Short mmCIF file of C-alpha atoms in Angstrom, two decimals:
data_model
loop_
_atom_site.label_atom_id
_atom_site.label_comp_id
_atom_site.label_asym_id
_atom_site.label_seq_id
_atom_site.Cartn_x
_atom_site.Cartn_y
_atom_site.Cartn_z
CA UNK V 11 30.80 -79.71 35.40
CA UNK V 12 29.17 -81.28 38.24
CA UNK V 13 31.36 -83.60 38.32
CA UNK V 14 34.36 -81.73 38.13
CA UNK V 15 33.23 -79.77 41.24
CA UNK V 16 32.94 -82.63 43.45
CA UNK V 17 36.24 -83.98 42.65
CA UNK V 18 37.89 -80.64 43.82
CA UNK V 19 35.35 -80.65 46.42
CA UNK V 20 37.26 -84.09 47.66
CA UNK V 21 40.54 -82.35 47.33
CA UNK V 22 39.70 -79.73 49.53
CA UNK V 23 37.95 -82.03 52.24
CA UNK V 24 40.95 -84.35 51.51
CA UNK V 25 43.48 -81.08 52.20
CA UNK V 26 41.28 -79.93 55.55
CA UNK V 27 40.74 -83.23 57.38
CA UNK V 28 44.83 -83.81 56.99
CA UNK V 29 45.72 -80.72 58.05
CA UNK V 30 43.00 -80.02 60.83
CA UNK V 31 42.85 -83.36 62.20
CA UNK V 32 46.46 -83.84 61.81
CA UNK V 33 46.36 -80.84 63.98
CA UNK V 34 44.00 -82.37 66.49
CA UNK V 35 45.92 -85.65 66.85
CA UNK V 36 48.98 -83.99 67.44
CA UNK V 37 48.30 -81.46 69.80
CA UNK V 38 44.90 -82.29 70.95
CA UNK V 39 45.71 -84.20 74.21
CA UNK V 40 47.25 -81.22 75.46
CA UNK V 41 44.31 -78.35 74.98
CA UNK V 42 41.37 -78.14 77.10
CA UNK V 43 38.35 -80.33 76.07
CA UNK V 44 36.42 -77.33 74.94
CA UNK V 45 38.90 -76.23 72.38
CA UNK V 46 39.56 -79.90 71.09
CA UNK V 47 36.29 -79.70 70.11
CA UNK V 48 36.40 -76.01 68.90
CA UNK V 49 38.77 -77.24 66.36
CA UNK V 50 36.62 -80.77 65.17
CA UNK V 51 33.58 -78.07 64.94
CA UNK V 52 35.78 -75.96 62.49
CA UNK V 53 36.68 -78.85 60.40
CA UNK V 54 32.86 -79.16 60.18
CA UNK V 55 32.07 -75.55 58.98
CA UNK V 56 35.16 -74.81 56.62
CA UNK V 57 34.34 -77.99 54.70
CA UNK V 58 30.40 -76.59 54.53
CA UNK V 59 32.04 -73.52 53.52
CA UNK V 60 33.98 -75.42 50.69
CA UNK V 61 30.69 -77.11 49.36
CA UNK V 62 28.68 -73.99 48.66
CA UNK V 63 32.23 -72.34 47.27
CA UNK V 64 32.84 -75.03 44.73
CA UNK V 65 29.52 -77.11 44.39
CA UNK V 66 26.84 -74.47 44.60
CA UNK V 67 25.03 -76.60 47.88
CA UNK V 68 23.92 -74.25 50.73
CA UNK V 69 21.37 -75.41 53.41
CA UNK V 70 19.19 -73.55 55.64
CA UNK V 71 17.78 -74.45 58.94
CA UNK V 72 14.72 -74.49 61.24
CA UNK V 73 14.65 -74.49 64.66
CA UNK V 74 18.36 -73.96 65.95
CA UNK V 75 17.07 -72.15 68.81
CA UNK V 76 15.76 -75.13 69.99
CA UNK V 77 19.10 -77.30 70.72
CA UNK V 78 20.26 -76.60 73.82
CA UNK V 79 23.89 -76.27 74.99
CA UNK V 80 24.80 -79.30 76.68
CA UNK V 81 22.46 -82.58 78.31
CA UNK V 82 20.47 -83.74 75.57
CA UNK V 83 20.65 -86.75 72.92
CA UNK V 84 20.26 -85.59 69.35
CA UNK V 85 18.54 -88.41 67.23
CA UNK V 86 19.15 -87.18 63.70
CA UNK V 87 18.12 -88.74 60.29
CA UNK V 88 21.61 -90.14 58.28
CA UNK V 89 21.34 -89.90 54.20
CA UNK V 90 24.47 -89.06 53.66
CA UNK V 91 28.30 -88.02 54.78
CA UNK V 92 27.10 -84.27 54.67
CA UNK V 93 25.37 -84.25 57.86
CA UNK V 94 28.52 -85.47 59.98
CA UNK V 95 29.98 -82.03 59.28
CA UNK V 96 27.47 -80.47 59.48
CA UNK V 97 25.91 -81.05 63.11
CA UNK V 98 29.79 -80.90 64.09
CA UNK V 99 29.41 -77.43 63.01
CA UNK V 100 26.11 -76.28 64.11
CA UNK V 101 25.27 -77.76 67.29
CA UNK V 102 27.43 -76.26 70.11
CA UNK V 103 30.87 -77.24 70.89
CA UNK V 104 30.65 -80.24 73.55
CA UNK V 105 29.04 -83.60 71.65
CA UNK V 106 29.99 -87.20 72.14
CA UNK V 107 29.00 -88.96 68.71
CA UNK V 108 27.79 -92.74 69.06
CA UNK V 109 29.76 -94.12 65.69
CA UNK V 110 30.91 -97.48 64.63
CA UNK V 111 34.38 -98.35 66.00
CA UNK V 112 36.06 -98.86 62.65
CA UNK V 113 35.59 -95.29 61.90
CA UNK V 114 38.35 -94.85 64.52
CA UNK V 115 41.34 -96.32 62.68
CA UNK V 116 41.17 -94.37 59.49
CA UNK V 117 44.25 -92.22 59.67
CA UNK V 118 44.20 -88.34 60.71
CA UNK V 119 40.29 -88.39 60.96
CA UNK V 120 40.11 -91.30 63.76
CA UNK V 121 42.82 -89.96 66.08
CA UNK V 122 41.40 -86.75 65.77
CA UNK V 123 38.13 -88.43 66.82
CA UNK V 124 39.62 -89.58 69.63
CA UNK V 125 40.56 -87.06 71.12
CA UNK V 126 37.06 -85.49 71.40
CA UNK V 127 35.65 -88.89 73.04
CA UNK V 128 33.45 -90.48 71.60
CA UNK V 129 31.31 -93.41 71.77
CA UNK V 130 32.82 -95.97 69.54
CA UNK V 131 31.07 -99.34 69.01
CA UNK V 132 31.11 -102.22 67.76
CA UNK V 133 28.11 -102.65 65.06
CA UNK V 134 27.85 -106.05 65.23
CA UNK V 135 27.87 -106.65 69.19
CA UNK V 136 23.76 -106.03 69.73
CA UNK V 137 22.92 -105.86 73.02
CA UNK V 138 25.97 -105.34 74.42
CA UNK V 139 27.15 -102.20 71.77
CA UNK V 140 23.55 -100.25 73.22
CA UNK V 141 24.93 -101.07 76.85
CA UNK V 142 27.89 -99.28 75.65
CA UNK V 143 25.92 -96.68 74.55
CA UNK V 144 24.05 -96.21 77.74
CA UNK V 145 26.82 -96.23 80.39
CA UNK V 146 28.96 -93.99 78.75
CA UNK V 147 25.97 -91.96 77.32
CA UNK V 148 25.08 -91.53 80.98
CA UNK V 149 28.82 -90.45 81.72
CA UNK V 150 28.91 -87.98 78.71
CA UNK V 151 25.46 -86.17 79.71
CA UNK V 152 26.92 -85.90 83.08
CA UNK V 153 29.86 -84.02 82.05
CA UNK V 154 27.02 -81.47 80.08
CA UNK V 155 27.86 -82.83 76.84
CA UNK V 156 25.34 -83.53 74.02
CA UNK V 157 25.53 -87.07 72.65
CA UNK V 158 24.49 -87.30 68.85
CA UNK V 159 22.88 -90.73 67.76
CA UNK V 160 21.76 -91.69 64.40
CA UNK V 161 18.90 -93.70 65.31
CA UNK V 162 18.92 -96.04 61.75
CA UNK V 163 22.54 -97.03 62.38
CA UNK V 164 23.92 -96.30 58.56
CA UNK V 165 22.91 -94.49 55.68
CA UNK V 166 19.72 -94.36 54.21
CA UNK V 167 18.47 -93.09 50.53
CA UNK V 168 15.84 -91.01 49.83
CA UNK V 169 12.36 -92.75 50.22
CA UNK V 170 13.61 -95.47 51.50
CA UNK V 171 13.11 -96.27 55.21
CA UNK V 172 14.97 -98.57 57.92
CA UNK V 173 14.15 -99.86 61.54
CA UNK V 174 15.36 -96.92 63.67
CA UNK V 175 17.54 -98.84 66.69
CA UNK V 176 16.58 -98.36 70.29
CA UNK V 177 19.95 -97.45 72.10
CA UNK V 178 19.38 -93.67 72.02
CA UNK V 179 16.06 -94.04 73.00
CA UNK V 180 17.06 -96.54 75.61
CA UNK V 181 19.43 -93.69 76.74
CA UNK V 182 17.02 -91.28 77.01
CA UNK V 183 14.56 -93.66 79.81
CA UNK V 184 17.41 -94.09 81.75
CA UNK V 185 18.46 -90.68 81.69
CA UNK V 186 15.47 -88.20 81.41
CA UNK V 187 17.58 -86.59 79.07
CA UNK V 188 15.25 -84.47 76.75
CA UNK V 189 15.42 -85.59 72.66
CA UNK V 190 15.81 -83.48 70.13
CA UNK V 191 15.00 -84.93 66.60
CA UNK V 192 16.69 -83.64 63.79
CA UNK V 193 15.44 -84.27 59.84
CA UNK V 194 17.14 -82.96 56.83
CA UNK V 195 17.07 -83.93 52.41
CA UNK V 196 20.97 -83.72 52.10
CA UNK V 197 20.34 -87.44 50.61
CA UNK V 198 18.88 -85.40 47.45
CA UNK V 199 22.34 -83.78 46.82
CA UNK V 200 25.00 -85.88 48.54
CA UNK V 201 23.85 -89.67 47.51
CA UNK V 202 25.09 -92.59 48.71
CA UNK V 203 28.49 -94.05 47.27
CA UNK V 204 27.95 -91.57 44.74
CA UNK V 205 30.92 -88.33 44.54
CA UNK V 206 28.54 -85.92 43.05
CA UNK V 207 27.23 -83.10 44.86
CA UNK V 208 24.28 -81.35 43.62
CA UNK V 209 23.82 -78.13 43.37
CA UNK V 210 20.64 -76.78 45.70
CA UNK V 211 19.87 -75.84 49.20
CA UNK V 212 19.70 -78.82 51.86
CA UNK V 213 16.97 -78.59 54.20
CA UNK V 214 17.23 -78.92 58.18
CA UNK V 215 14.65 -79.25 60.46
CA UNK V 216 15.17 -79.14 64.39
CA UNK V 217 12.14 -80.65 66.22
CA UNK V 218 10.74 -79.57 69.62
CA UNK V 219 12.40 -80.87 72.33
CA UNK V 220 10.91 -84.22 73.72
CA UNK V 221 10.49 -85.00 77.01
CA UNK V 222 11.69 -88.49 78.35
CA UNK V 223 11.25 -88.47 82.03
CA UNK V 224 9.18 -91.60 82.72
CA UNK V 225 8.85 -92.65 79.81
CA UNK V 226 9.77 -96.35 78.26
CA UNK V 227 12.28 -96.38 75.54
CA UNK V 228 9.64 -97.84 73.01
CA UNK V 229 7.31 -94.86 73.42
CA UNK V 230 9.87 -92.29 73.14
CA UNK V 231 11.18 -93.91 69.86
CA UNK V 232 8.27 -94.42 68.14
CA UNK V 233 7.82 -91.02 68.74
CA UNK V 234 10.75 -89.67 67.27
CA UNK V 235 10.66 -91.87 64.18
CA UNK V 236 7.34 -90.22 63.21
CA UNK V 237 8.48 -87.34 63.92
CA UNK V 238 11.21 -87.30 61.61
CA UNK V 239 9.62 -89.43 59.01
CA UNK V 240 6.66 -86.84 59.26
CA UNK V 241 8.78 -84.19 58.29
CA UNK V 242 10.77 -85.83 55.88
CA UNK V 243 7.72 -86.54 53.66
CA UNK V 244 7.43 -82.61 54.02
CA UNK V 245 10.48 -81.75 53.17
CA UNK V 246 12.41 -84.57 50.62
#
């Protein structure tokens, strides 16, 4: 049955993502910024919606309150694909997402992604890919948007743990721009390369804002790693 569920649980997220990024690529360029990103946050919540409808997998979160609207850099644990739709759907409208630049050619979801700007590099390029991420970072917090960073780079399973890299924190000295760390178990239901979703309720934590301003990049990330892995022995 479980598996059952997920596969019309892909349907679905197969059915929204063509017809709402369709949407977005077509029409996007032409609507304000705000509402281009109106409509990526809606993909996010009405394929949330779907996964509770047809897998039984809810989540509940901590500390919402504590994300502001605009000018900060989210550093946010990554187990799985669940929590790309979901921060696109809770955090407020305006985000630029650091993600790998492949991600950009897949059809309907890339030029959709386009069109809400964000920062697209190239894996592989080291220093010069968190360069990337700090100019434009710096132009994106400027125009009040957040920018959402997951710190380990990829996905990462349950219990297992991975060198968190240093371009949001690197960001964050050169900007001031408070942190807010984000942990969550949706690893526990949505695995890795794995199309069964569990039933259950995923758990999200929003951490206290930190403060960067004079900080170096090493102290702020060391920081927010054990912060989050703090919490995620709490909460897994």
């Amino acid at each position: 049955m479980i598996l059952i569920r997920s596969l019309l649980y892909l349907v679905s997220l197969l059915f929204s993502t063509v017809v709402l990024a369709g949407l977005l690529s077509i029409i996007g360029w032409l609507l304000p910024y705000r509402q281009r990103c109106q409509i990526a946050n809606a993909w996010g919540g009405v394929n949330i919606w779907f996964l509770k409808l047809l897998c039984n997998l809810d989540y509940e979160i901590e500390g919402l309150e504590k994300i502001p609207e605009s000018g900060a850099i989210i550093l946010a644990k990554h187990q799985s694909a669940w929590e790309t739709m979901a921060l696109r759907w809770l955090l407020p409208p305006e985000q630029a997402w650091v993600l790998k630049r492949e991600l950009m050619w897949v059809p309907f979801f890339g030029w959709a992604a386009a069109t809400v700007q964000p920062i697209a590099i190239n894996r592989k390029a080291g220093s010069k890919a968190a360069r990337q991420v700090i100019d434009i970072g710096l132009e994106r917090l400027r125009q009040h948007r957040l920018v959402v960073i997951f710190p380990e780079g990829t996905r990462v399973a349950p219990g297992e743990h991975k060198r968190y890299g240093m371009g949001g924190a690197l960001l964050a000295e050169k900007s001031g721009a408070p942190v807010i760390p984000i942990a969550h178990n949706a690893g526990s239901f949505w695995r890795r390369r794995d199309i069964r979703k569990y039933p259950g309720v995923i758990k999200v934590v929003v951490g206290d804002p930190i403060h960067t301003a004079g900080r170096k990049a090493a102290e702020i990330n060391k920081e927010v790693e054990t912060w989050i892995e703090q919490t995620m022995s709490r909460i897994q």
